[in-house]
């Protein structure tokens, strides 16, 4: 998914001649931390609520604050995860999106970005979650997939992160079914460290199954 596909056109744009008071009112109305400022169609930067609040004269124009604008942008053809990085680095609730001519096309809100991340991670799909922790040298996508598939399951999504303190790799698996007890048992058998799981974990053994069926038969 590209950044241009997530553009929200409802968030207003400011001009340099607009007053600090107007900018603060719009920020409050649209529940954002920043607003984009343009000259014509050209993107100039983002103005923050904090910088506006630091200004005493609410009737003065925001042009006086131009040196405080955040000039970083995301281009429409960039992958949407770049917008996630923008939000993390700039600590904003909107991401400005421009074309090749640096004309502002609109912004991506953190709400829309969160929805896109949910779809990207498979959060809306029904299935089990298994989280493994391991050394980087132990990580093998092919082996992990083989162990999952040996239990008639499929990996829908796989994500990895590194614990900066321990250096260990955290591998999050989203599977296509909720009954994940056999998958977890297989990981334990192959000495993988399962640190978290979520699903329908039915640990009934064959003996327990047979006993239950026998008791049902005797009650007939």
PDB file of N, CA and C in Angstrom, residues 93-187:
ATOM      1  N   UNK A  93       0.599  13.791  14.664  1.00  0.00           N
ATOM      2  CA  UNK A  93      -0.610  12.990  14.471  1.00  0.00           C
ATOM      3  C   UNK A  93      -1.061  13.007  13.014  1.00  0.00           C
ATOM      4  N   UNK A  94      -0.318  13.697  12.155  1.00  0.00           N
ATOM      5  CA  UNK A  94      -0.586  13.688  10.721  1.00  0.00           C
ATOM      6  C   UNK A  94       0.738  13.578   9.966  1.00  0.00           C
ATOM      7  N   UNK A  95       0.649  13.075   8.744  1.00  0.00           N
ATOM      8  CA  UNK A  95       1.829  12.947   7.877  1.00  0.00           C
ATOM      9  C   UNK A  95       1.535  13.652   6.557  1.00  0.00           C
ATOM     10  N   UNK A  96       2.307  14.677   6.189  1.00  0.00           N
ATOM     11  CA  UNK A  96       2.064  15.375   4.918  1.00  0.00           C
ATOM     12  C   UNK A  96       2.533  14.532   3.731  1.00  0.00           C
ATOM     13  N   UNK A  97       1.704  14.484   2.700  1.00  0.00           N
ATOM     14  CA  UNK A  97       2.028  13.704   1.498  1.00  0.00           C
ATOM     15  C   UNK A  97       2.091  14.658   0.306  1.00  0.00           C
ATOM     16  N   UNK A  98       3.200  14.602  -0.437  1.00  0.00           N
ATOM     17  CA  UNK A  98       3.389  15.507  -1.576  1.00  0.00           C
ATOM     18  C   UNK A  98       3.640  14.725  -2.852  1.00  0.00           C
ATOM     19  N   UNK A  99       3.533  15.433  -3.989  1.00  0.00           N
ATOM     20  CA  UNK A  99       3.890  14.834  -5.277  1.00  0.00           C
ATOM     21  C   UNK A  99       5.333  15.203  -5.624  1.00  0.00           C
ATOM     22  N   UNK A 100       5.753  14.889  -6.821  1.00  0.00           N
ATOM     23  CA  UNK A 100       7.138  15.155  -7.217  1.00  0.00           C
ATOM     24  C   UNK A 100       7.462  16.641  -7.243  1.00  0.00           C
ATOM     25  N   UNK A 101       6.447  17.464  -7.437  1.00  0.00           N
ATOM     26  CA  UNK A 101       6.646  18.917  -7.472  1.00  0.00           C
ATOM     27  C   UNK A 101       6.576  19.540  -6.079  1.00  0.00           C
ATOM     28  N   UNK A 102       6.506  18.681  -5.045  1.00  0.00           N
ATOM     29  CA  UNK A 102       6.408  19.140  -3.647  1.00  0.00           C
ATOM     30  C   UNK A 102       5.109  19.891  -3.371  1.00  0.00           C
ATOM     31  N   UNK A 103       4.094  19.584  -4.152  1.00  0.00           N
ATOM     32  CA  UNK A 103       2.773  20.134  -3.887  1.00  0.00           C
ATOM     33  C   UNK A 103       2.054  19.238  -2.887  1.00  0.00           C
ATOM     34  N   UNK A 104       1.420  19.829  -1.898  1.00  0.00           N
ATOM     35  CA  UNK A 104       0.743  19.053  -0.867  1.00  0.00           C
ATOM     36  C   UNK A 104      -0.534  18.434  -1.433  1.00  0.00           C
ATOM     37  N   UNK A 105      -0.616  17.111  -1.347  1.00  0.00           N
ATOM     38  CA  UNK A 105      -1.791  16.393  -1.822  1.00  0.00           C
ATOM     39  C   UNK A 105      -2.809  16.178  -0.710  1.00  0.00           C
ATOM     40  N   UNK A 106      -2.329  16.206   0.530  1.00  0.00           N
ATOM     41  CA  UNK A 106      -3.177  15.953   1.690  1.00  0.00           C
ATOM     42  C   UNK A 106      -2.323  15.354   2.796  1.00  0.00           C
ATOM     43  N   UNK A 107      -2.962  14.834   3.799  1.00  0.00           N
ATOM     44  CA  UNK A 107      -2.219  14.249   4.915  1.00  0.00           C
ATOM     45  C   UNK A 107      -2.762  12.855   5.227  1.00  0.00           C
ATOM     46  N   UNK A 108      -1.966  12.086   5.931  1.00  0.00           N
ATOM     47  CA  UNK A 108      -2.403  10.804   6.483  1.00  0.00           C
ATOM     48  C   UNK A 108      -2.552  10.996   7.982  1.00  0.00           C
ATOM     49  N   UNK A 109      -3.704  10.664   8.517  1.00  0.00           N
ATOM     50  CA  UNK A 109      -3.897  10.780   9.961  1.00  0.00           C
ATOM     51  C   UNK A 109      -3.438   9.505  10.643  1.00  0.00           C
ATOM     52  N   UNK A 110      -3.105   9.619  11.910  1.00  0.00           N
ATOM     53  CA  UNK A 110      -2.667   8.431  12.654  1.00  0.00           C
ATOM     54  C   UNK A 110      -3.800   7.416  12.773  1.00  0.00           C
ATOM     55  N   UNK A 111      -5.047   7.870  12.762  1.00  0.00           N
ATOM     56  CA  UNK A 111      -6.191   6.949  12.806  1.00  0.00           C
ATOM     57  C   UNK A 111      -6.228   6.084  11.560  1.00  0.00           C
ATOM     58  N   UNK A 112      -6.072   6.717  10.386  1.00  0.00           N
ATOM     59  CA  UNK A 112      -6.058   5.966   9.128  1.00  0.00           C
ATOM     60  C   UNK A 112      -4.828   5.077   9.044  1.00  0.00           C
ATOM     61  N   UNK A 113      -3.728   5.563   9.595  1.00  0.00           N
ATOM     62  CA  UNK A 113      -2.491   4.787   9.580  1.00  0.00           C
ATOM     63  C   UNK A 113      -2.625   3.541  10.453  1.00  0.00           C
ATOM     64  N   UNK A 114      -3.302   3.686  11.592  1.00  0.00           N
ATOM     65  CA  UNK A 114      -3.508   2.547  12.484  1.00  0.00           C
ATOM     66  C   UNK A 114      -4.383   1.489  11.818  1.00  0.00           C
ATOM     67  N   UNK A 115      -5.410   1.923  11.096  1.00  0.00           N
ATOM     68  CA  UNK A 115      -6.259   0.977  10.373  1.00  0.00           C
ATOM     69  C   UNK A 115      -5.458   0.220   9.321  1.00  0.00           C
ATOM     70  N   UNK A 116      -4.599   0.948   8.609  1.00  0.00           N
ATOM     71  CA  UNK A 116      -3.772   0.318   7.571  1.00  0.00           C
ATOM     72  C   UNK A 116      -2.805  -0.686   8.191  1.00  0.00           C
ATOM     73  N   UNK A 117      -2.240  -0.341   9.348  1.00  0.00           N
ATOM     74  CA  UNK A 117      -1.335  -1.257  10.039  1.00  0.00           C
ATOM     75  C   UNK A 117      -2.070  -2.504  10.510  1.00  0.00           C
ATOM     76  N   UNK A 118      -3.323  -2.306  10.965  1.00  0.00           N
ATOM     77  CA  UNK A 118      -4.123  -3.449  11.392  1.00  0.00           C
ATOM     78  C   UNK A 118      -4.361  -4.420  10.259  1.00  0.00           C
ATOM     79  N   UNK A 119      -4.702  -3.894   9.081  1.00  0.00           N
ATOM     80  CA  UNK A 119      -4.899  -4.746   7.906  1.00  0.00           C
ATOM     81  C   UNK A 119      -3.595  -5.394   7.477  1.00  0.00           C
ATOM     82  N   UNK A 120      -2.512  -4.621   7.549  1.00  0.00           N
ATOM     83  CA  UNK A 120      -1.198  -5.112   7.131  1.00  0.00           C
ATOM     84  C   UNK A 120      -0.736  -6.270   8.010  1.00  0.00           C
ATOM     85  N   UNK A 121      -0.989  -6.178   9.318  1.00  0.00           N
ATOM     86  CA  UNK A 121      -0.538  -7.197  10.266  1.00  0.00           C
ATOM     87  C   UNK A 121      -1.488  -8.370  10.388  1.00  0.00           C
ATOM     88  N   UNK A 122      -2.662  -8.264   9.728  1.00  0.00           N
ATOM     89  CA  UNK A 122      -3.628  -9.350   9.809  1.00  0.00           C
ATOM     90  C   UNK A 122      -4.446  -9.337  11.074  1.00  0.00           C
ATOM     91  N   UNK A 123      -4.500  -8.200  11.747  1.00  0.00           N
ATOM     92  CA  UNK A 123      -5.228  -8.117  13.010  1.00  0.00           C
ATOM     93  C   UNK A 123      -6.714  -8.389  12.832  1.00  0.00           C
ATOM     94  N   UNK A 124      -7.232  -8.176  11.621  1.00  0.00           N
ATOM     95  CA  UNK A 124      -8.655  -8.381  11.376  1.00  0.00           C
ATOM     96  C   UNK A 124      -8.982  -9.815  10.952  1.00  0.00           C
ATOM     97  N   UNK A 125      -7.958 -10.635  10.812  1.00  0.00           N
ATOM     98  CA  UNK A 125      -8.168 -12.013  10.401  1.00  0.00           C
ATOM     99  C   UNK A 125      -8.210 -12.928  11.625  1.00  0.00           C
ATOM    100  N   UNK A 126      -9.096 -13.924  11.587  1.00  0.00           N
ATOM    101  CA  UNK A 126      -9.234 -14.855  12.706  1.00  0.00           C
ATOM    102  C   UNK A 126      -8.104 -15.867  12.646  1.00  0.00           C
ATOM    103  N   UNK A 127      -7.438 -16.067  13.768  1.00  0.00           N
ATOM    104  CA  UNK A 127      -6.359 -17.049  13.819  1.00  0.00           C
ATOM    105  C   UNK A 127      -5.597 -16.959  15.120  1.00  0.00           C
ATOM    106  N   UNK A 128      -4.689 -17.898  15.331  1.00  0.00           N
ATOM    107  CA  UNK A 128      -3.897 -17.933  16.550  1.00  0.00           C
ATOM    108  C   UNK A 128      -2.628 -17.113  16.426  1.00  0.00           C
ATOM    109  N   UNK A 129      -2.099 -16.734  17.578  1.00  0.00           N
ATOM    110  CA  UNK A 129      -0.846 -15.977  17.643  1.00  0.00           C
ATOM    111  C   UNK A 129       0.169 -16.779  18.448  1.00  0.00           C
ATOM    112  N   UNK A 130       1.360 -16.905  17.915  1.00  0.00           N
ATOM    113  CA  UNK A 130       2.461 -17.556  18.625  1.00  0.00           C
ATOM    114  C   UNK A 130       3.678 -16.637  18.549  1.00  0.00           C
ATOM    115  N   UNK A 131       4.287 -16.367  19.705  1.00  0.00           N
ATOM    116  CA  UNK A 131       5.474 -15.517  19.749  1.00  0.00           C
ATOM    117  C   UNK A 131       6.654 -16.336  20.245  1.00  0.00           C
ATOM    118  N   UNK A 132       7.709 -16.366  19.454  1.00  0.00           N
ATOM    119  CA  UNK A 132       8.928 -17.106  19.787  1.00  0.00           C
ATOM    120  C   UNK A 132      10.055 -16.134  20.093  1.00  0.00           C
ATOM    121  N   UNK A 133      10.980 -16.573  20.924  1.00  0.00           N
ATOM    122  CA  UNK A 133      12.174 -15.781  21.198  1.00  0.00           C
ATOM    123  C   UNK A 133      13.385 -16.665  20.985  1.00  0.00           C
ATOM    124  N   UNK A 134      14.382 -16.154  20.275  1.00  0.00           N
ATOM    125  CA  UNK A 134      15.529 -16.986  19.905  1.00  0.00           C
ATOM    126  C   UNK A 134      16.740 -16.130  19.569  1.00  0.00           C
ATOM    127  N   UNK A 135      17.890 -16.804  19.469  1.00  0.00           N
ATOM    128  CA  UNK A 135      19.087 -16.135  18.974  1.00  0.00           C
ATOM    129  C   UNK A 135      18.937 -15.933  17.465  1.00  0.00           C
ATOM    130  N   UNK A 136      19.589 -14.910  16.952  1.00  0.00           N
ATOM    131  CA  UNK A 136      19.481 -14.633  15.520  1.00  0.00           C
ATOM    132  C   UNK A 136      19.965 -15.814  14.688  1.00  0.00           C
ATOM    133  N   UNK A 137      20.991 -16.489  15.177  1.00  0.00           N
ATOM    134  CA  UNK A 137      21.550 -17.617  14.440  1.00  0.00           C
ATOM    135  C   UNK A 137      20.575 -18.790  14.362  1.00  0.00           C
ATOM    136  N   UNK A 138      19.575 -18.808  15.244  1.00  0.00           N
ATOM    137  CA  UNK A 138      18.602 -19.894  15.276  1.00  0.00           C
ATOM    138  C   UNK A 138      17.443 -19.650  14.316  1.00  0.00           C
ATOM    139  N   UNK A 139      17.319 -18.415  13.852  1.00  0.00           N
ATOM    140  CA  UNK A 139      16.156 -18.041  13.047  1.00  0.00           C
ATOM    141  C   UNK A 139      16.241 -18.626  11.643  1.00  0.00           C
ATOM    142  N   UNK A 140      15.202 -19.374  11.282  1.00  0.00           N
ATOM    143  CA  UNK A 140      15.103 -19.952   9.948  1.00  0.00           C
ATOM    144  C   UNK A 140      13.639 -19.962   9.536  1.00  0.00           C
ATOM    145  N   UNK A 141      13.302 -19.124   8.583  1.00  0.00           N
ATOM    146  CA  UNK A 141      11.911 -19.049   8.132  1.00  0.00           C
ATOM    147  C   UNK A 141      11.442 -20.389   7.588  1.00  0.00           C
ATOM    148  N   UNK A 142      12.319 -21.064   6.845  1.00  0.00           N
ATOM    149  CA  UNK A 142      11.915 -22.333   6.235  1.00  0.00           C
ATOM    150  C   UNK A 142      11.603 -23.385   7.291  1.00  0.00           C
ATOM    151  N   UNK A 143      12.412 -23.442   8.354  1.00  0.00           N
ATOM    152  CA  UNK A 143      12.160 -24.442   9.402  1.00  0.00           C
ATOM    153  C   UNK A 143      10.902 -24.112  10.196  1.00  0.00           C
ATOM    154  N   UNK A 144      10.733 -22.828  10.537  1.00  0.00           N
ATOM    155  CA  UNK A 144       9.546 -22.420  11.283  1.00  0.00           C
ATOM    156  C   UNK A 144       8.293 -22.726  10.472  1.00  0.00           C
ATOM    157  N   UNK A 145       8.321 -22.434   9.184  1.00  0.00           N
ATOM    158  CA  UNK A 145       7.173 -22.722   8.311  1.00  0.00           C
ATOM    159  C   UNK A 145       6.907 -24.218   8.246  1.00  0.00           C
ATOM    160  N   UNK A 146       7.977 -25.006   8.167  1.00  0.00           N
ATOM    161  CA  UNK A 146       7.817 -26.461   8.089  1.00  0.00           C
ATOM    162  C   UNK A 146       7.157 -27.013   9.345  1.00  0.00           C
ATOM    163  N   UNK A 147       7.576 -26.509  10.513  1.00  0.00           N
ATOM    164  CA  UNK A 147       7.006 -26.991  11.768  1.00  0.00           C
ATOM    165  C   UNK A 147       5.530 -26.609  11.884  1.00  0.00           C
ATOM    166  N   UNK A 148       5.204 -25.393  11.452  1.00  0.00           N
ATOM    167  CA  UNK A 148       3.803 -24.962  11.491  1.00  0.00           C
ATOM    168  C   UNK A 148       2.968 -25.805  10.528  1.00  0.00           C
ATOM    169  N   UNK A 149       3.460 -25.984   9.321  1.00  0.00           N
ATOM    170  CA  UNK A 149       2.705 -26.706   8.303  1.00  0.00           C
ATOM    171  C   UNK A 149       2.584 -28.189   8.616  1.00  0.00           C
ATOM    172  N   UNK A 150       3.497 -28.719   9.425  1.00  0.00           N
ATOM    173  CA  UNK A 150       3.398 -30.124   9.825  1.00  0.00           C
ATOM    174  C   UNK A 150       2.194 -30.369  10.728  1.00  0.00           C
ATOM    175  N   UNK A 151       1.586 -29.292  11.223  1.00  0.00           N
ATOM    176  CA  UNK A 151       0.390 -29.391  12.048  1.00  0.00           C
ATOM    177  C   UNK A 151      -0.844 -28.870  11.312  1.00  0.00           C
ATOM    178  N   UNK A 152      -0.795 -28.947   9.979  1.00  0.00           N
ATOM    179  CA  UNK A 152      -1.903 -28.516   9.120  1.00  0.00           C
ATOM    180  C   UNK A 152      -2.302 -27.066   9.363  1.00  0.00           C
ATOM    181  N   UNK A 153      -1.320 -26.220   9.606  1.00  0.00           N
ATOM    182  CA  UNK A 153      -1.555 -24.788   9.785  1.00  0.00           C
ATOM    183  C   UNK A 153      -0.686 -24.024   8.790  1.00  0.00           C
ATOM    184  N   UNK A 154      -1.021 -22.760   8.608  1.00  0.00           N
ATOM    185  CA  UNK A 154      -0.282 -21.911   7.678  1.00  0.00           C
ATOM    186  C   UNK A 154       0.021 -20.575   8.346  1.00  0.00           C
ATOM    187  N   UNK A 155       1.188 -20.037   8.068  1.00  0.00           N
ATOM    188  CA  UNK A 155       1.557 -18.722   8.582  1.00  0.00           C
ATOM    189  C   UNK A 155       0.948 -17.654   7.681  1.00  0.00           C
ATOM    190  N   UNK A 156       0.058 -16.837   8.267  1.00  0.00           N
ATOM    191  CA  UNK A 156      -0.536 -15.735   7.517  1.00  0.00           C
ATOM    192  C   UNK A 156       0.387 -14.522   7.505  1.00  0.00           C
ATOM    193  N   UNK A 157       0.998 -14.263   8.673  1.00  0.00           N
ATOM    194  CA  UNK A 157       1.903 -13.127   8.811  1.00  0.00           C
ATOM    195  C   UNK A 157       3.035 -13.511   9.747  1.00  0.00           C
ATOM    196  N   UNK A 158       4.227 -12.997   9.444  1.00  0.00           N
ATOM    197  CA  UNK A 158       5.398 -13.214  10.287  1.00  0.00           C
ATOM    198  C   UNK A 158       6.109 -11.878  10.469  1.00  0.00           C
ATOM    199  N   UNK A 159       6.404 -11.542  11.725  1.00  0.00           N
ATOM    200  CA  UNK A 159       7.082 -10.284  12.013  1.00  0.00           C
ATOM    201  C   UNK A 159       8.234 -10.532  12.983  1.00  0.00           C
ATOM    202  N   UNK A 160       9.341  -9.825  12.787  1.00  0.00           N
ATOM    203  CA  UNK A 160      10.488  -9.983  13.672  1.00  0.00           C
ATOM    204  C   UNK A 160      10.917  -8.640  14.242  1.00  0.00           C
ATOM    205  N   UNK A 161      11.300  -8.656  15.508  1.00  0.00           N
ATOM    206  CA  UNK A 161      11.885  -7.483  16.165  1.00  0.00           C
ATOM    207  C   UNK A 161      13.063  -7.948  17.000  1.00  0.00           C
ATOM    208  N   UNK A 162      13.966  -7.028  17.304  1.00  0.00           N
ATOM    209  CA  UNK A 162      15.153  -7.363  18.089  1.00  0.00           C
ATOM    210  C   UNK A 162      15.089  -6.658  19.434  1.00  0.00           C
ATOM    211  N   UNK A 163      15.282  -7.420  20.496  1.00  0.00           N
ATOM    212  CA  UNK A 163      15.353  -6.845  21.835  1.00  0.00           C
ATOM    213  C   UNK A 163      16.724  -6.190  21.982  1.00  0.00           C
ATOM    214  N   UNK A 164      16.753  -4.867  22.102  1.00  0.00           N
ATOM    215  CA  UNK A 164      18.029  -4.144  22.141  1.00  0.00           C
ATOM    216  C   UNK A 164      18.844  -4.465  23.384  1.00  0.00           C
ATOM    217  N   UNK A 165      18.189  -4.912  24.442  1.00  0.00           N
ATOM    218  CA  UNK A 165      18.908  -5.223  25.681  1.00  0.00           C
ATOM    219  C   UNK A 165      19.549  -6.606  25.635  1.00  0.00           C
ATOM    220  N   UNK A 166      18.798  -7.595  25.131  1.00  0.00           N
ATOM    221  CA  UNK A 166      19.304  -8.973  25.128  1.00  0.00           C
ATOM    222  C   UNK A 166      19.893  -9.389  23.785  1.00  0.00           C
ATOM    223  N   UNK A 167      19.507  -8.673  22.720  1.00  0.00           N
ATOM    224  CA  UNK A 167      19.972  -9.052  21.393  1.00  0.00           C
ATOM    225  C   UNK A 167      19.195 -10.214  20.805  1.00  0.00           C
ATOM    226  N   UNK A 168      18.201 -10.730  21.555  1.00  0.00           N
ATOM    227  CA  UNK A 168      17.408 -11.857  21.075  1.00  0.00           C
ATOM    228  C   UNK A 168      16.367 -11.394  20.059  1.00  0.00           C
ATOM    229  N   UNK A 169      16.016 -12.303  19.188  1.00  0.00           N
ATOM    230  CA  UNK A 169      15.044 -12.028  18.139  1.00  0.00           C
ATOM    231  C   UNK A 169      13.662 -12.494  18.604  1.00  0.00           C
ATOM    232  N   UNK A 170      12.686 -11.612  18.493  1.00  0.00           N
ATOM    233  CA  UNK A 170      11.302 -11.972  18.790  1.00  0.00           C
ATOM    234  C   UNK A 170      10.574 -12.186  17.478  1.00  0.00           C
ATOM    235  N   UNK A 171      10.007 -13.377  17.305  1.00  0.00           N
ATOM    236  CA  UNK A 171       9.317 -13.741  16.064  1.00  0.00           C
ATOM    237  C   UNK A 171       7.839 -13.935  16.375  1.00  0.00           C
ATOM    238  N   UNK A 172       7.000 -13.110  15.779  1.00  0.00           N
ATOM    239  CA  UNK A 172       5.562 -13.195  15.988  1.00  0.00           C
ATOM    240  C   UNK A 172       4.909 -13.852  14.778  1.00  0.00           C
ATOM    241  N   UNK A 173       4.165 -14.920  15.030  1.00  0.00           N
ATOM    242  CA  UNK A 173       3.495 -15.666  13.970  1.00  0.00           C
ATOM    243  C   UNK A 173       1.985 -15.526  14.110  1.00  0.00           C
ATOM    244  N   UNK A 174       1.328 -15.173  13.030  1.00  0.00           N
ATOM    245  CA  UNK A 174      -0.138 -15.159  12.979  1.00  0.00           C
ATOM    246  C   UNK A 174      -0.550 -16.322  12.097  1.00  0.00           C
ATOM    247  N   UNK A 175      -1.247 -17.295  12.694  1.00  0.00           N
ATOM    248  CA  UNK A 175      -1.600 -18.516  11.985  1.00  0.00           C
ATOM    249  C   UNK A 175      -3.038 -18.480  11.484  1.00  0.00           C
ATOM    250  N   UNK A 176      -3.359 -19.381  10.572  1.00  0.00           N
ATOM    251  CA  UNK A 176      -4.686 -19.373   9.946  1.00  0.00           C
ATOM    252  C   UNK A 176      -5.733 -20.131  10.737  1.00  0.00           C
ATOM    253  N   UNK A 177      -5.369 -20.698  11.886  1.00  0.00           N
ATOM    254  CA  UNK A 177      -6.367 -21.373  12.712  1.00  0.00           C
ATOM    255  C   UNK A 177      -6.112 -21.088  14.181  1.00  0.00           C
ATOM    256  N   UNK A 178      -7.164 -21.212  14.974  1.00  0.00           N
ATOM    257  CA  UNK A 178      -7.086 -20.858  16.386  1.00  0.00           C
ATOM    258  C   UNK A 178      -6.642 -22.026  17.256  1.00  0.00           C
ATOM    259  N   UNK A 179      -6.812 -23.252  16.794  1.00  0.00           N
ATOM    260  CA  UNK A 179      -6.381 -24.419  17.567  1.00  0.00           C
ATOM    261  C   UNK A 179      -4.888 -24.617  17.359  1.00  0.00           C
ATOM    262  N   UNK A 180      -4.106 -24.082  18.291  1.00  0.00           N
ATOM    263  CA  UNK A 180      -2.657 -24.022  18.091  1.00  0.00           C
ATOM    264  C   UNK A 180      -1.867 -24.877  19.070  1.00  0.00           C
ATOM    265  N   UNK A 181      -2.556 -25.715  19.858  1.00  0.00           N
ATOM    266  CA  UNK A 181      -1.858 -26.532  20.862  1.00  0.00           C
ATOM    267  C   UNK A 181      -0.800 -27.427  20.224  1.00  0.00           C
ATOM    268  N   UNK A 182      -1.138 -28.052  19.105  1.00  0.00           N
ATOM    269  CA  UNK A 182      -0.188 -28.957  18.458  1.00  0.00           C
ATOM    270  C   UNK A 182       1.015 -28.186  17.914  1.00  0.00           C
ATOM    271  N   UNK A 183       0.772 -26.974  17.433  1.00  0.00           N
ATOM    272  CA  UNK A 183       1.876 -26.144  16.932  1.00  0.00           C
ATOM    273  C   UNK A 183       2.823 -25.784  18.073  1.00  0.00           C
ATOM    274  N   UNK A 184       2.250 -25.377  19.204  1.00  0.00           N
ATOM    275  CA  UNK A 184       3.066 -25.022  20.374  1.00  0.00           C
ATOM    276  C   UNK A 184       3.858 -26.226  20.857  1.00  0.00           C
ATOM    277  N   UNK A 185       3.193 -27.382  20.900  1.00  0.00           N
ATOM    278  CA  UNK A 185       3.877 -28.609  21.340  1.00  0.00           C
ATOM    279  C   UNK A 185       5.054 -28.943  20.430  1.00  0.00           C
ATOM    280  N   UNK A 186       4.874 -28.720  19.131  1.00  0.00           N
ATOM    281  CA  UNK A 186       5.950 -28.988  18.172  1.00  0.00           C
ATOM    282  C   UNK A 186       7.125 -28.037  18.395  1.00  0.00           C
ATOM    283  N   UNK A 187       6.831 -26.766  18.621  1.00  0.00           N
ATOM    284  CA  UNK A 187       7.905 -25.809  18.886  1.00  0.00           C
ATOM    285  C   UNK A 187       8.667 -26.183  20.155  1.00  0.00           C
TER     286      UNK A 187
END
